[in-house]
Each structure stands twice: as C-alpha cells, then as structure tokens.
Amino acid sequence: MGKLDVITIIIIAANVIISYKGFGDYSFFDKYKFHIGGVQRGEKIRLFSSGFLHVDTQHLLFNMLTLYFFAPVVTILLNPFYFVLIYVGSLLMGSLLSLYFHKNEYHYSAVGASGAVTGILYAAILLRPGMDLYMFFVPIPIPAYIFGIGYLLYSIYGMKKRIGNIGHDAHFGGAIGGYIITLIVSPELFKTNLLMIGLLALPIVLLFVLKKMDKL
C-alpha cells in the first residue's frame, strides 16, 4: 500500500498511548469514553476523545492494522491534510450518529477508533476500488470493497449482540463521514468510479434503515 507518513504514525501512536493509559486507569477511561449522559451534560470532548480509547489490545490491534493497510492510499492519492480531515470528520460523524441513535439511553457508552478507521477505509476504496487485500490465513486476495462492506455488516452483528464496550454504530457513522468527505474533496470520482460510489452507498443506506426500524 505504500510507506506510512509521519501523520499516520502519529495517529497510530496516539491511539496506542491513550488506549494503554485507559487500560490501566479506569478513571481516565471513564472520563473520556463516549457516554450519552456525559455528552448531554456538556462534556463534548467525549465525542472526540472516545475515538482514541479501546476496550482491549485485540480491539486496538484490529483498528490499527486496518488503518495501517488503508491510510497510505488516502495520503498518497489525496494528501496528508485531507487524510486528517477524513479521519477526524469520520470520527466525529461516528460519535454524532451514535448520539442520535442512543440519545434516550442515558447510560450508553462506547469507545474505539472504528468510526475514523471505517471512514479511511471507505475513502481508500473510493479512491482505489480495484485494490486487493491479503489477509492472515486467507490464501487468496480479497477485493477491498468486499472487506469494506463486510466490516460494516459486522457492525450489525455487534449492535445486535452488544459486543463489548465498542461503538458499533460509529462504524457506519464513520463510513458515511469518509464517503461524503472523500466525494467532496475529490468530485472527479463521480466520473471515474460511479459504480463503486453506488455500491458502497448500499450498505450505508441498508444499515441506517435497519437501525431506524429497530430491527437489530
């Protein structure tokens, strides 16, 4: 995928350092996690800070590996500034969508970079729809858009089963953020990748409709 730039390394390092601080300091974790009651009390920093906390090492590793694979596509085909814009915008969009879906659940909480990472994932697929991924224990290449759609479908399962303290709603909130911001900063994609734009819109719409219908 290319060499990681300094900005991506800084973001990964920030996730690792802050997450490990949260692993060993529950008061820190509790203060900065996404929490409906806290946000409604005016603690808006939680919308951002929760994106750098994780439940455990496995959760952190999965998100950072995904970011590692897809970040270079965005930084190379766009630029580091747009990468940061997409990352932060997707993180906040994921938190805002979670807030919208759970606004009446005072005690609802979640953490994770999933929203930001899914935004970068969707941006990378829009920019390079033909790329393949080679995953551990899978001997054949996987089309990136299949991985992207599967990543979102996993969020349905996560929301249904309430797996961990993870912001599964933020997965497709982040996807929406990455999708929209990428198309704004790179409108020529409507001419070159219209089919992929339509394909990647389907799971976003589907997941949103399913959630709104409370069928999860």
mmCIF file with all atom_site columns, C-alpha atoms in Angstrom:
data_model
loop_
_atom_site.group_PDB
_atom_site.id
_atom_site.type_symbol
_atom_site.label_atom_id
_atom_site.label_alt_id
_atom_site.label_comp_id
_atom_site.label_asym_id
_atom_site.label_entity_id
_atom_site.label_seq_id
_atom_site.pdbx_PDB_ins_code
_atom_site.Cartn_x
_atom_site.Cartn_y
_atom_site.Cartn_z
_atom_site.occupancy
_atom_site.B_iso_or_equiv
_atom_site.pdbx_formal_charge
_atom_site.auth_seq_id
_atom_site.auth_comp_id
_atom_site.auth_asym_id
_atom_site.auth_atom_id
_atom_site.pdbx_PDB_model_num
ATOM 1   C CA . MET A 1 1   ? 0.000   0.000   0.000   1.00 0.00 ? 1   MET A CA 1
ATOM 2   C CA . GLY A 1 2   ? 2.958   2.293   0.346   1.00 0.00 ? 2   GLY A CA 1
ATOM 3   C CA . LYS A 1 3   ? 5.027   3.792   3.140   1.00 0.00 ? 3   LYS A CA 1
ATOM 4   C CA . LEU A 1 4   ? 3.354   5.276   6.199   1.00 0.00 ? 4   LEU A CA 1
ATOM 5   C CA . ASP A 1 5   ? 3.762   9.022   6.516   1.00 0.00 ? 5   ASP A CA 1
ATOM 6   C CA . VAL A 1 6   ? 4.508   10.896  9.743   1.00 0.00 ? 6   VAL A CA 1
ATOM 7   C CA . ILE A 1 7   ? 0.890   11.962  10.309  1.00 0.00 ? 7   ILE A CA 1
ATOM 8   C CA . THR A 1 8   ? -0.360  8.358   10.200  1.00 0.00 ? 8   THR A CA 1
ATOM 9   C CA . ILE A 1 9   ? 2.399   7.219   12.562  1.00 0.00 ? 9   ILE A CA 1
ATOM 10  C CA . ILE A 1 10  ? 1.453   10.000  14.998  1.00 0.00 ? 10  ILE A CA 1
ATOM 11  C CA . ILE A 1 11  ? -2.217  8.976   14.906  1.00 0.00 ? 11  ILE A CA 1
ATOM 12  C CA . ILE A 1 12  ? -1.383  5.294   15.475  1.00 0.00 ? 12  ILE A CA 1
ATOM 13  C CA . ALA A 1 13  ? 0.992   6.231   18.317  1.00 0.00 ? 13  ALA A CA 1
ATOM 14  C CA . ALA A 1 14  ? -1.683  8.441   19.910  1.00 0.00 ? 14  ALA A CA 1
ATOM 15  C CA . ASN A 1 15  ? -4.177  5.568   19.776  1.00 0.00 ? 15  ASN A CA 1
ATOM 16  C CA . VAL A 1 16  ? -1.697  3.148   21.353  1.00 0.00 ? 16  VAL A CA 1
ATOM 17  C CA . ILE A 1 17  ? -0.558  5.526   24.114  1.00 0.00 ? 17  ILE A CA 1
ATOM 18  C CA . ILE A 1 18  ? -4.030  6.764   25.073  1.00 0.00 ? 18  ILE A CA 1
ATOM 19  C CA . SER A 1 19  ? -5.570  3.293   24.867  1.00 0.00 ? 19  SER A CA 1
ATOM 20  C CA . TYR A 1 20  ? -2.914  1.778   27.129  1.00 0.00 ? 20  TYR A CA 1
ATOM 21  C CA . LYS A 1 21  ? -3.388  4.654   29.558  1.00 0.00 ? 21  LYS A CA 1
ATOM 22  C CA . GLY A 1 22  ? -7.085  3.730   29.615  1.00 0.00 ? 22  GLY A CA 1
ATOM 23  C CA . PHE A 1 23  ? -6.329  0.019   30.089  1.00 0.00 ? 23  PHE A CA 1
ATOM 24  C CA . GLY A 1 24  ? -4.594  0.746   33.391  1.00 0.00 ? 24  GLY A CA 1
ATOM 25  C CA . ASP A 1 25  ? -6.530  3.775   34.613  1.00 0.00 ? 25  ASP A CA 1
ATOM 26  C CA . TYR A 1 26  ? -10.281 3.278   34.831  1.00 0.00 ? 26  TYR A CA 1
ATOM 27  C CA . SER A 1 27  ? -10.964 6.861   35.972  1.00 0.00 ? 27  SER A CA 1
ATOM 28  C CA . PHE A 1 28  ? -9.200  8.146   32.841  1.00 0.00 ? 28  PHE A CA 1
ATOM 29  C CA . PHE A 1 29  ? -11.108 5.658   30.670  1.00 0.00 ? 29  PHE A CA 1
ATOM 30  C CA . ASP A 1 30  ? -14.414 6.607   32.295  1.00 0.00 ? 30  ASP A CA 1
ATOM 31  C CA . LYS A 1 31  ? -13.767 10.352  31.931  1.00 0.00 ? 31  LYS A CA 1
ATOM 32  C CA . TYR A 1 32  ? -13.033 10.279  28.202  1.00 0.00 ? 32  TYR A CA 1
ATOM 33  C CA . LYS A 1 33  ? -15.169 7.429   26.827  1.00 0.00 ? 33  LYS A CA 1
ATOM 34  C CA . PHE A 1 34  ? -18.269 8.155   24.761  1.00 0.00 ? 34  PHE A CA 1
ATOM 35  C CA . HIS A 1 35  ? -21.128 8.364   27.253  1.00 0.00 ? 35  HIS A CA 1
ATOM 36  C CA . ILE A 1 36  ? -24.590 9.692   26.467  1.00 0.00 ? 36  ILE A CA 1
ATOM 37  C CA . GLY A 1 37  ? -25.138 11.168  29.917  1.00 0.00 ? 37  GLY A CA 1
ATOM 38  C CA . GLY A 1 38  ? -21.736 12.820  29.912  1.00 0.00 ? 38  GLY A CA 1
ATOM 39  C CA . VAL A 1 39  ? -22.217 14.340  26.463  1.00 0.00 ? 39  VAL A CA 1
ATOM 40  C CA . GLN A 1 40  ? -25.673 15.594  27.409  1.00 0.00 ? 40  GLN A CA 1
ATOM 41  C CA . ARG A 1 41  ? -24.145 17.245  30.499  1.00 0.00 ? 41  ARG A CA 1
ATOM 42  C CA . GLY A 1 42  ? -21.928 19.252  28.166  1.00 0.00 ? 42  GLY A CA 1
ATOM 43  C CA . GLU A 1 43  ? -18.809 17.054  28.070  1.00 0.00 ? 43  GLU A CA 1
ATOM 44  C CA . LYS A 1 44  ? -18.429 17.365  24.310  1.00 0.00 ? 44  LYS A CA 1
ATOM 45  C CA . ILE A 1 45  ? -14.771 16.298  24.417  1.00 0.00 ? 45  ILE A CA 1
ATOM 46  C CA . ARG A 1 46  ? -16.057 12.723  24.729  1.00 0.00 ? 46  ARG A CA 1
ATOM 47  C CA . LEU A 1 47  ? -17.226 12.858  21.098  1.00 0.00 ? 47  LEU A CA 1
ATOM 48  C CA . PHE A 1 48  ? -13.563 13.124  20.098  1.00 0.00 ? 48  PHE A CA 1
ATOM 49  C CA . SER A 1 49  ? -11.548 11.533  22.910  1.00 0.00 ? 49  SER A CA 1
ATOM 50  C CA . SER A 1 50  ? -13.501 8.257   22.814  1.00 0.00 ? 50  SER A CA 1
ATOM 51  C CA . GLY A 1 51  ? -12.020 7.636   19.369  1.00 0.00 ? 51  GLY A CA 1
ATOM 52  C CA . PHE A 1 52  ? -8.579  7.114   20.921  1.00 0.00 ? 52  PHE A CA 1
ATOM 53  C CA . LEU A 1 53  ? -9.665  4.655   23.626  1.00 0.00 ? 53  LEU A CA 1
ATOM 54  C CA . HIS A 1 54  ? -10.150 0.914   23.128  1.00 0.00 ? 54  HIS A CA 1
ATOM 55  C CA . VAL A 1 55  ? -11.619 -1.966  25.107  1.00 0.00 ? 55  VAL A CA 1
ATOM 56  C CA . ASP A 1 56  ? -8.533  -4.171  24.939  1.00 0.00 ? 56  ASP A CA 1
ATOM 57  C CA . THR A 1 57  ? -5.402  -4.928  22.928  1.00 0.00 ? 57  THR A CA 1
ATOM 58  C CA . GLN A 1 58  ? -7.274  -7.023  20.366  1.00 0.00 ? 58  GLN A CA 1
ATOM 59  C CA . HIS A 1 59  ? -9.725  -4.179  19.685  1.00 0.00 ? 59  HIS A CA 1
ATOM 60  C CA . LEU A 1 60  ? -6.837  -1.713  19.358  1.00 0.00 ? 60  LEU A CA 1
ATOM 61  C CA . LEU A 1 61  ? -4.814  -4.028  17.115  1.00 0.00 ? 61  LEU A CA 1
ATOM 62  C CA . PHE A 1 62  ? -7.704  -4.680  14.730  1.00 0.00 ? 62  PHE A CA 1
ATOM 63  C CA . ASN A 1 63  ? -8.368  -0.971  14.248  1.00 0.00 ? 63  ASN A CA 1
ATOM 64  C CA . MET A 1 64  ? -4.719  -0.007  13.881  1.00 0.00 ? 64  MET A CA 1
ATOM 65  C CA . LEU A 1 65  ? -3.999  -2.816  11.385  1.00 0.00 ? 65  LEU A CA 1
ATOM 66  C CA . THR A 1 66  ? -6.940  -1.680  9.272   1.00 0.00 ? 66  THR A CA 1
ATOM 67  C CA . LEU A 1 67  ? -5.662  1.894   9.426   1.00 0.00 ? 67  LEU A CA 1
ATOM 68  C CA . TYR A 1 68  ? -2.142  0.693   8.557   1.00 0.00 ? 68  TYR A CA 1
ATOM 69  C CA . PHE A 1 69  ? -3.357  -1.010  5.378   1.00 0.00 ? 69  PHE A CA 1
ATOM 70  C CA . PHE A 1 70  ? -5.555  1.803   4.093   1.00 0.00 ? 70  PHE A CA 1
ATOM 71  C CA . ALA A 1 71  ? -4.026  5.078   5.300   1.00 0.00 ? 71  ALA A CA 1
ATOM 72  C CA . PRO A 1 72  ? -1.264  5.214   2.634   1.00 0.00 ? 72  PRO A CA 1
ATOM 73  C CA . VAL A 1 73  ? -3.854  5.056   -0.158  1.00 0.00 ? 73  VAL A CA 1
ATOM 74  C CA . VAL A 1 74  ? -5.519  8.218   1.132   1.00 0.00 ? 74  VAL A CA 1
ATOM 75  C CA . THR A 1 75  ? -2.332  10.121  1.954   1.00 0.00 ? 75  THR A CA 1
ATOM 76  C CA . ILE A 1 76  ? -0.780  9.300   -1.444  1.00 0.00 ? 76  ILE A CA 1
ATOM 77  C CA . LEU A 1 77  ? -3.799  9.721   -3.729  1.00 0.00 ? 77  LEU A CA 1
ATOM 78  C CA . LEU A 1 78  ? -5.095  12.783  -1.877  1.00 0.00 ? 78  LEU A CA 1
ATOM 79  C CA . ASN A 1 79  ? -2.685  14.309  0.656   1.00 0.00 ? 79  ASN A CA 1
ATOM 80  C CA . PRO A 1 80  ? -1.962  14.198  4.424   1.00 0.00 ? 80  PRO A CA 1
ATOM 81  C CA . PHE A 1 81  ? -4.231  17.194  5.122   1.00 0.00 ? 81  PHE A CA 1
ATOM 82  C CA . TYR A 1 82  ? -7.233  15.511  3.514   1.00 0.00 ? 82  TYR A CA 1
ATOM 83  C CA . PHE A 1 83  ? -6.316  12.305  5.339   1.00 0.00 ? 83  PHE A CA 1
ATOM 84  C CA . VAL A 1 84  ? -6.550  14.113  8.696   1.00 0.00 ? 84  VAL A CA 1
ATOM 85  C CA . LEU A 1 85  ? -9.767  15.830  7.574   1.00 0.00 ? 85  LEU A CA 1
ATOM 86  C CA . ILE A 1 86  ? -11.348 12.491  6.681   1.00 0.00 ? 86  ILE A CA 1
ATOM 87  C CA . TYR A 1 87  ? -10.057 10.795  9.838   1.00 0.00 ? 87  TYR A CA 1
ATOM 88  C CA . VAL A 1 88  ? -11.301 13.470  12.253  1.00 0.00 ? 88  VAL A CA 1
ATOM 89  C CA . GLY A 1 89  ? -14.517 14.090  10.314  1.00 0.00 ? 89  GLY A CA 1
ATOM 90  C CA . SER A 1 90  ? -15.336 10.380  10.280  1.00 0.00 ? 90  SER A CA 1
ATOM 91  C CA . LEU A 1 91  ? -14.534 10.037  13.977  1.00 0.00 ? 91  LEU A CA 1
ATOM 92  C CA . LEU A 1 92  ? -16.934 12.866  14.851  1.00 0.00 ? 92  LEU A CA 1
ATOM 93  C CA . MET A 1 93  ? -19.600 11.645  12.433  1.00 0.00 ? 93  MET A CA 1
ATOM 94  C CA . GLY A 1 94  ? -19.464 8.223   14.070  1.00 0.00 ? 94  GLY A CA 1
ATOM 95  C CA . SER A 1 95  ? -19.890 9.762   17.527  1.00 0.00 ? 95  SER A CA 1
ATOM 96  C CA . LEU A 1 96  ? -22.719 12.027  16.386  1.00 0.00 ? 96  LEU A CA 1
ATOM 97  C CA . LEU A 1 97  ? -24.600 9.158   14.782  1.00 0.00 ? 97  LEU A CA 1
ATOM 98  C CA . SER A 1 98  ? -24.197 7.109   17.956  1.00 0.00 ? 98  SER A CA 1
ATOM 99  C CA . LEU A 1 99  ? -25.514 10.064  19.934  1.00 0.00 ? 99  LEU A CA 1
ATOM 100 C CA . TYR A 1 100 ? -28.509 10.287  17.614  1.00 0.00 ? 100 TYR A CA 1
ATOM 101 C CA . PHE A 1 101 ? -29.336 6.585   17.817  1.00 0.00 ? 101 PHE A CA 1
ATOM 102 C CA . HIS A 1 102 ? -28.863 6.326   21.590  1.00 0.00 ? 102 HIS A CA 1
ATOM 103 C CA . LYS A 1 103 ? -29.925 9.792   22.778  1.00 0.00 ? 103 LYS A CA 1
ATOM 104 C CA . ASN A 1 104 ? -32.531 8.299   25.133  1.00 0.00 ? 104 ASN A CA 1
ATOM 105 C CA . GLU A 1 105 ? -30.134 5.722   26.639  1.00 0.00 ? 105 GLU A CA 1
ATOM 106 C CA . TYR A 1 106 ? -28.501 7.787   29.384  1.00 0.00 ? 106 TYR A CA 1
ATOM 107 C CA . HIS A 1 107 ? -26.017 5.089   30.394  1.00 0.00 ? 107 HIS A CA 1
ATOM 108 C CA . TYR A 1 108 ? -24.959 4.050   26.872  1.00 0.00 ? 108 TYR A CA 1
ATOM 109 C CA . SER A 1 109 ? -21.197 4.193   26.383  1.00 0.00 ? 109 SER A CA 1
ATOM 110 C CA . ALA A 1 110 ? -18.663 3.129   23.761  1.00 0.00 ? 110 ALA A CA 1
ATOM 111 C CA . VAL A 1 111 ? -15.045 3.567   22.713  1.00 0.00 ? 111 VAL A CA 1
ATOM 112 C CA . GLY A 1 112 ? -12.863 2.886   19.691  1.00 0.00 ? 112 GLY A CA 1
ATOM 113 C CA . ALA A 1 113 ? -11.321 4.340   16.557  1.00 0.00 ? 113 ALA A CA 1
ATOM 114 C CA . SER A 1 114 ? -13.728 2.322   14.432  1.00 0.00 ? 114 SER A CA 1
ATOM 115 C CA . GLY A 1 115 ? -15.592 5.365   13.105  1.00 0.00 ? 115 GLY A CA 1
ATOM 116 C CA . ALA A 1 116 ? -12.424 7.133   11.999  1.00 0.00 ? 116 ALA A CA 1
ATOM 117 C CA . VAL A 1 117 ? -10.873 3.950   10.603  1.00 0.00 ? 117 VAL A CA 1
ATOM 118 C CA . THR A 1 118 ? -14.003 2.992   8.669   1.00 0.00 ? 118 THR A CA 1
ATOM 119 C CA . GLY A 1 119 ? -14.021 6.478   7.180   1.00 0.00 ? 119 GLY A CA 1
ATOM 120 C CA . ILE A 1 120 ? -10.446 5.997   5.948   1.00 0.00 ? 120 ILE A CA 1
ATOM 121 C CA . LEU A 1 121 ? -11.349 2.518   4.706   1.00 0.00 ? 121 LEU A CA 1
ATOM 122 C CA . TYR A 1 122 ? -14.238 3.864   2.653   1.00 0.00 ? 122 TYR A CA 1
ATOM 123 C CA . ALA A 1 123 ? -12.128 6.733   1.335   1.00 0.00 ? 123 ALA A CA 1
ATOM 124 C CA . ALA A 1 124 ? -9.407  4.320   0.211   1.00 0.00 ? 124 ALA A CA 1
ATOM 125 C CA . ILE A 1 125 ? -11.886 2.050   -1.557  1.00 0.00 ? 125 ILE A CA 1
ATOM 126 C CA . LEU A 1 126 ? -13.464 5.000   -3.367  1.00 0.00 ? 126 LEU A CA 1
ATOM 127 C CA . LEU A 1 127 ? -10.030 6.186   -4.465  1.00 0.00 ? 127 LEU A CA 1
ATOM 128 C CA . ARG A 1 128 ? -8.711  2.754   -5.491  1.00 0.00 ? 128 ARG A CA 1
ATOM 129 C CA . PRO A 1 129 ? -11.685 0.406   -5.974  1.00 0.00 ? 129 PRO A CA 1
ATOM 130 C CA . GLY A 1 130 ? -9.659  -2.254  -7.755  1.00 0.00 ? 130 GLY A CA 1
ATOM 131 C CA . MET A 1 131 ? -7.164  -2.957  -4.979  1.00 0.00 ? 131 MET A CA 1
ATOM 132 C CA . ASP A 1 132 ? -6.956  -6.338  -3.296  1.00 0.00 ? 132 ASP A CA 1
ATOM 133 C CA . LEU A 1 133 ? -6.106  -7.265  0.276   1.00 0.00 ? 133 LEU A CA 1
ATOM 134 C CA . TYR A 1 134 ? -4.132  -10.251 1.525   1.00 0.00 ? 134 TYR A CA 1
ATOM 135 C CA . MET A 1 135 ? -5.410  -11.177 4.964   1.00 0.00 ? 135 MET A CA 1
ATOM 136 C CA . PHE A 1 136 ? -3.908  -13.553 7.519   1.00 0.00 ? 136 PHE A CA 1
ATOM 137 C CA . PHE A 1 137 ? -4.889  -17.206 6.990   1.00 0.00 ? 137 PHE A CA 1
ATOM 138 C CA . VAL A 1 138 ? -6.653  -16.366 3.698   1.00 0.00 ? 138 VAL A CA 1
ATOM 139 C CA . PRO A 1 139 ? -4.622  -17.698 0.729   1.00 0.00 ? 139 PRO A CA 1
ATOM 140 C CA . ILE A 1 140 ? -6.405  -15.627 -1.942  1.00 0.00 ? 140 ILE A CA 1
ATOM 141 C CA . PRO A 1 141 ? -6.677  -11.861 -2.413  1.00 0.00 ? 141 PRO A CA 1
ATOM 142 C CA . ILE A 1 142 ? -9.859  -10.223 -1.138  1.00 0.00 ? 142 ILE A CA 1
ATOM 143 C CA . PRO A 1 143 ? -11.317 -7.268  -3.081  1.00 0.00 ? 143 PRO A CA 1
ATOM 144 C CA . ALA A 1 144 ? -11.140 -4.206  -0.846  1.00 0.00 ? 144 ALA A CA 1
ATOM 145 C CA . TYR A 1 145 ? -14.799 -3.314  -1.353  1.00 0.00 ? 145 TYR A CA 1
ATOM 146 C CA . ILE A 1 146 ? -15.795 -6.784  -0.091  1.00 0.00 ? 146 ILE A CA 1
ATOM 147 C CA . PHE A 1 147 ? -13.754 -6.182  3.048   1.00 0.00 ? 147 PHE A CA 1
ATOM 148 C CA . GLY A 1 148 ? -15.324 -2.740  3.466   1.00 0.00 ? 148 GLY A CA 1
ATOM 149 C CA . ILE A 1 149 ? -18.869 -3.987  3.134   1.00 0.00 ? 149 ILE A CA 1
ATOM 150 C CA . GLY A 1 150 ? -18.099 -6.909  5.439   1.00 0.00 ? 150 GLY A CA 1
ATOM 151 C CA . TYR A 1 151 ? -16.648 -4.533  8.020   1.00 0.00 ? 151 TYR A CA 1
ATOM 152 C CA . LEU A 1 152 ? -19.956 -2.681  8.130   1.00 0.00 ? 152 LEU A CA 1
ATOM 153 C CA . LEU A 1 153 ? -22.019 -5.852  8.208   1.00 0.00 ? 153 LEU A CA 1
ATOM 154 C CA . TYR A 1 154 ? -20.016 -6.912  11.253  1.00 0.00 ? 154 TYR A CA 1
ATOM 155 C CA . SER A 1 155 ? -21.279 -3.761  12.944  1.00 0.00 ? 155 SER A CA 1
ATOM 156 C CA . ILE A 1 156 ? -24.844 -5.061  12.602  1.00 0.00 ? 156 ILE A CA 1
ATOM 157 C CA . TYR A 1 157 ? -23.837 -8.183  14.479  1.00 0.00 ? 157 TYR A CA 1
ATOM 158 C CA . GLY A 1 158 ? -22.001 -6.094  17.059  1.00 0.00 ? 158 GLY A CA 1
ATOM 159 C CA . MET A 1 159 ? -25.007 -3.872  17.707  1.00 0.00 ? 159 MET A CA 1
ATOM 160 C CA . LYS A 1 160 ? -27.377 -6.810  17.879  1.00 0.00 ? 160 LYS A CA 1
ATOM 161 C CA . LYS A 1 161 ? -25.213 -8.719  20.349  1.00 0.00 ? 161 LYS A CA 1
ATOM 162 C CA . ARG A 1 162 ? -23.975 -5.614  22.197  1.00 0.00 ? 162 ARG A CA 1
ATOM 163 C CA . ILE A 1 163 ? -20.413 -6.912  21.885  1.00 0.00 ? 163 ILE A CA 1
ATOM 164 C CA . GLY A 1 164 ? -18.079 -5.231  24.345  1.00 0.00 ? 164 GLY A CA 1
ATOM 165 C CA . ASN A 1 165 ? -17.929 -1.503  25.006  1.00 0.00 ? 165 ASN A CA 1
ATOM 166 C CA . ILE A 1 166 ? -17.394 -0.854  21.298  1.00 0.00 ? 166 ILE A CA 1
ATOM 167 C CA . GLY A 1 167 ? -19.050 1.891   19.228  1.00 0.00 ? 167 GLY A CA 1
ATOM 168 C CA . HIS A 1 168 ? -20.546 -0.347  16.563  1.00 0.00 ? 168 HIS A CA 1
ATOM 169 C CA . ASP A 1 169 ? -22.925 2.438   15.490  1.00 0.00 ? 169 ASP A CA 1
ATOM 170 C CA . ALA A 1 170 ? -19.835 4.523   14.840  1.00 0.00 ? 170 ALA A CA 1
ATOM 171 C CA . HIS A 1 171 ? -18.708 2.049   12.152  1.00 0.00 ? 171 HIS A CA 1
ATOM 172 C CA . PHE A 1 172 ? -21.237 3.169   9.615   1.00 0.00 ? 172 PHE A CA 1
ATOM 173 C CA . GLY A 1 173 ? -21.334 6.715   11.000  1.00 0.00 ? 173 GLY A CA 1
ATOM 174 C CA . GLY A 1 174 ? -17.652 6.854   10.143  1.00 0.00 ? 174 GLY A CA 1
ATOM 175 C CA . ALA A 1 175 ? -18.300 5.230   6.777   1.00 0.00 ? 175 ALA A CA 1
ATOM 176 C CA . ILE A 1 176 ? -20.818 7.963   5.979   1.00 0.00 ? 176 ILE A CA 1
ATOM 177 C CA . GLY A 1 177 ? -18.280 10.607  7.021   1.00 0.00 ? 177 GLY A CA 1
ATOM 178 C CA . GLY A 1 178 ? -15.471 9.119   4.928   1.00 0.00 ? 178 GLY A CA 1
ATOM 179 C CA . TYR A 1 179 ? -17.795 8.583   1.993   1.00 0.00 ? 179 TYR A CA 1
ATOM 180 C CA . ILE A 1 180 ? -19.141 12.159  1.939   1.00 0.00 ? 180 ILE A CA 1
ATOM 181 C CA . ILE A 1 181 ? -15.866 13.966  2.681   1.00 0.00 ? 181 ILE A CA 1
ATOM 182 C CA . THR A 1 182 ? -13.951 11.986  0.050   1.00 0.00 ? 182 THR A CA 1
ATOM 183 C CA . LEU A 1 183 ? -16.536 12.794  -2.614  1.00 0.00 ? 183 LEU A CA 1
ATOM 184 C CA . ILE A 1 184 ? -16.435 16.480  -1.634  1.00 0.00 ? 184 ILE A CA 1
ATOM 185 C CA . VAL A 1 185 ? -12.641 16.779  -1.862  1.00 0.00 ? 185 VAL A CA 1
ATOM 186 C CA . SER A 1 186 ? -12.385 14.504  -4.907  1.00 0.00 ? 186 SER A CA 1
ATOM 187 C CA . PRO A 1 187 ? -15.540 15.119  -7.016  1.00 0.00 ? 187 PRO A CA 1
ATOM 188 C CA . GLU A 1 188 ? -13.916 13.667  -10.140 1.00 0.00 ? 188 GLU A CA 1
ATOM 189 C CA . LEU A 1 189 ? -14.736 10.243  -8.668  1.00 0.00 ? 189 LEU A CA 1
ATOM 190 C CA . PHE A 1 190 ? -18.300 10.718  -9.909  1.00 0.00 ? 190 PHE A CA 1
ATOM 191 C CA . LYS A 1 191 ? -16.872 10.419  -13.432 1.00 0.00 ? 191 LYS A CA 1
ATOM 192 C CA . THR A 1 192 ? -14.353 7.653   -12.848 1.00 0.00 ? 192 THR A CA 1
ATOM 193 C CA . ASN A 1 193 ? -15.836 5.440   -10.108 1.00 0.00 ? 193 ASN A CA 1
ATOM 194 C CA . LEU A 1 194 ? -19.593 5.938   -10.260 1.00 0.00 ? 194 LEU A CA 1
ATOM 195 C CA . LEU A 1 195 ? -20.347 2.228   -9.940  1.00 0.00 ? 195 LEU A CA 1
ATOM 196 C CA . MET A 1 196 ? -18.294 1.894   -6.753  1.00 0.00 ? 196 MET A CA 1
ATOM 197 C CA . ILE A 1 197 ? -19.913 5.050   -5.346  1.00 0.00 ? 197 ILE A CA 1
ATOM 198 C CA . GLY A 1 198 ? -23.305 3.420   -5.785  1.00 0.00 ? 198 GLY A CA 1
ATOM 199 C CA . LEU A 1 199 ? -22.159 0.047   -4.451  1.00 0.00 ? 199 LEU A CA 1
ATOM 200 C CA . LEU A 1 200 ? -20.625 1.492   -1.279  1.00 0.00 ? 200 LEU A CA 1
ATOM 201 C CA . ALA A 1 201 ? -23.757 3.570   -0.652  1.00 0.00 ? 201 ALA A CA 1
ATOM 202 C CA . LEU A 1 202 ? -25.911 0.442   -0.390  1.00 0.00 ? 202 LEU A CA 1
ATOM 203 C CA . PRO A 1 203 ? -24.664 -0.926  2.959   1.00 0.00 ? 203 PRO A CA 1
ATOM 204 C CA . ILE A 1 204 ? -24.734 2.569   4.466   1.00 0.00 ? 204 ILE A CA 1
ATOM 205 C CA . VAL A 1 205 ? -28.365 3.027   3.478   1.00 0.00 ? 205 VAL A CA 1
ATOM 206 C CA . LEU A 1 206 ? -29.262 -0.522  4.476   1.00 0.00 ? 206 LEU A CA 1
ATOM 207 C CA . LEU A 1 207 ? -27.685 -0.296  7.914   1.00 0.00 ? 207 LEU A CA 1
ATOM 208 C CA . PHE A 1 208 ? -29.255 3.082   8.600   1.00 0.00 ? 208 PHE A CA 1
ATOM 209 C CA . VAL A 1 209 ? -32.701 1.847   7.594   1.00 0.00 ? 209 VAL A CA 1
ATOM 210 C CA . LEU A 1 210 ? -32.356 -1.307  9.683   1.00 0.00 ? 210 LEU A CA 1
ATOM 211 C CA . LYS A 1 211 ? -31.343 0.689   12.706  1.00 0.00 ? 211 LYS A CA 1
ATOM 212 C CA . LYS A 1 212 ? -34.117 3.205   12.255  1.00 0.00 ? 212 LYS A CA 1
ATOM 213 C CA . MET A 1 213 ? -36.635 0.379   12.017  1.00 0.00 ? 213 MET A CA 1
ATOM 214 C CA . ASP A 1 214 ? -35.266 -1.055  15.287  1.00 0.00 ? 214 ASP A CA 1
ATOM 215 C CA . LYS A 1 215 ? -34.848 -4.493  13.794  1.00 0.00 ? 215 LYS A CA 1
ATOM 216 C CA . LEU A 1 216 ? -31.383 -5.046  15.183  1.00 0.00 ? 216 LEU A CA 1
#
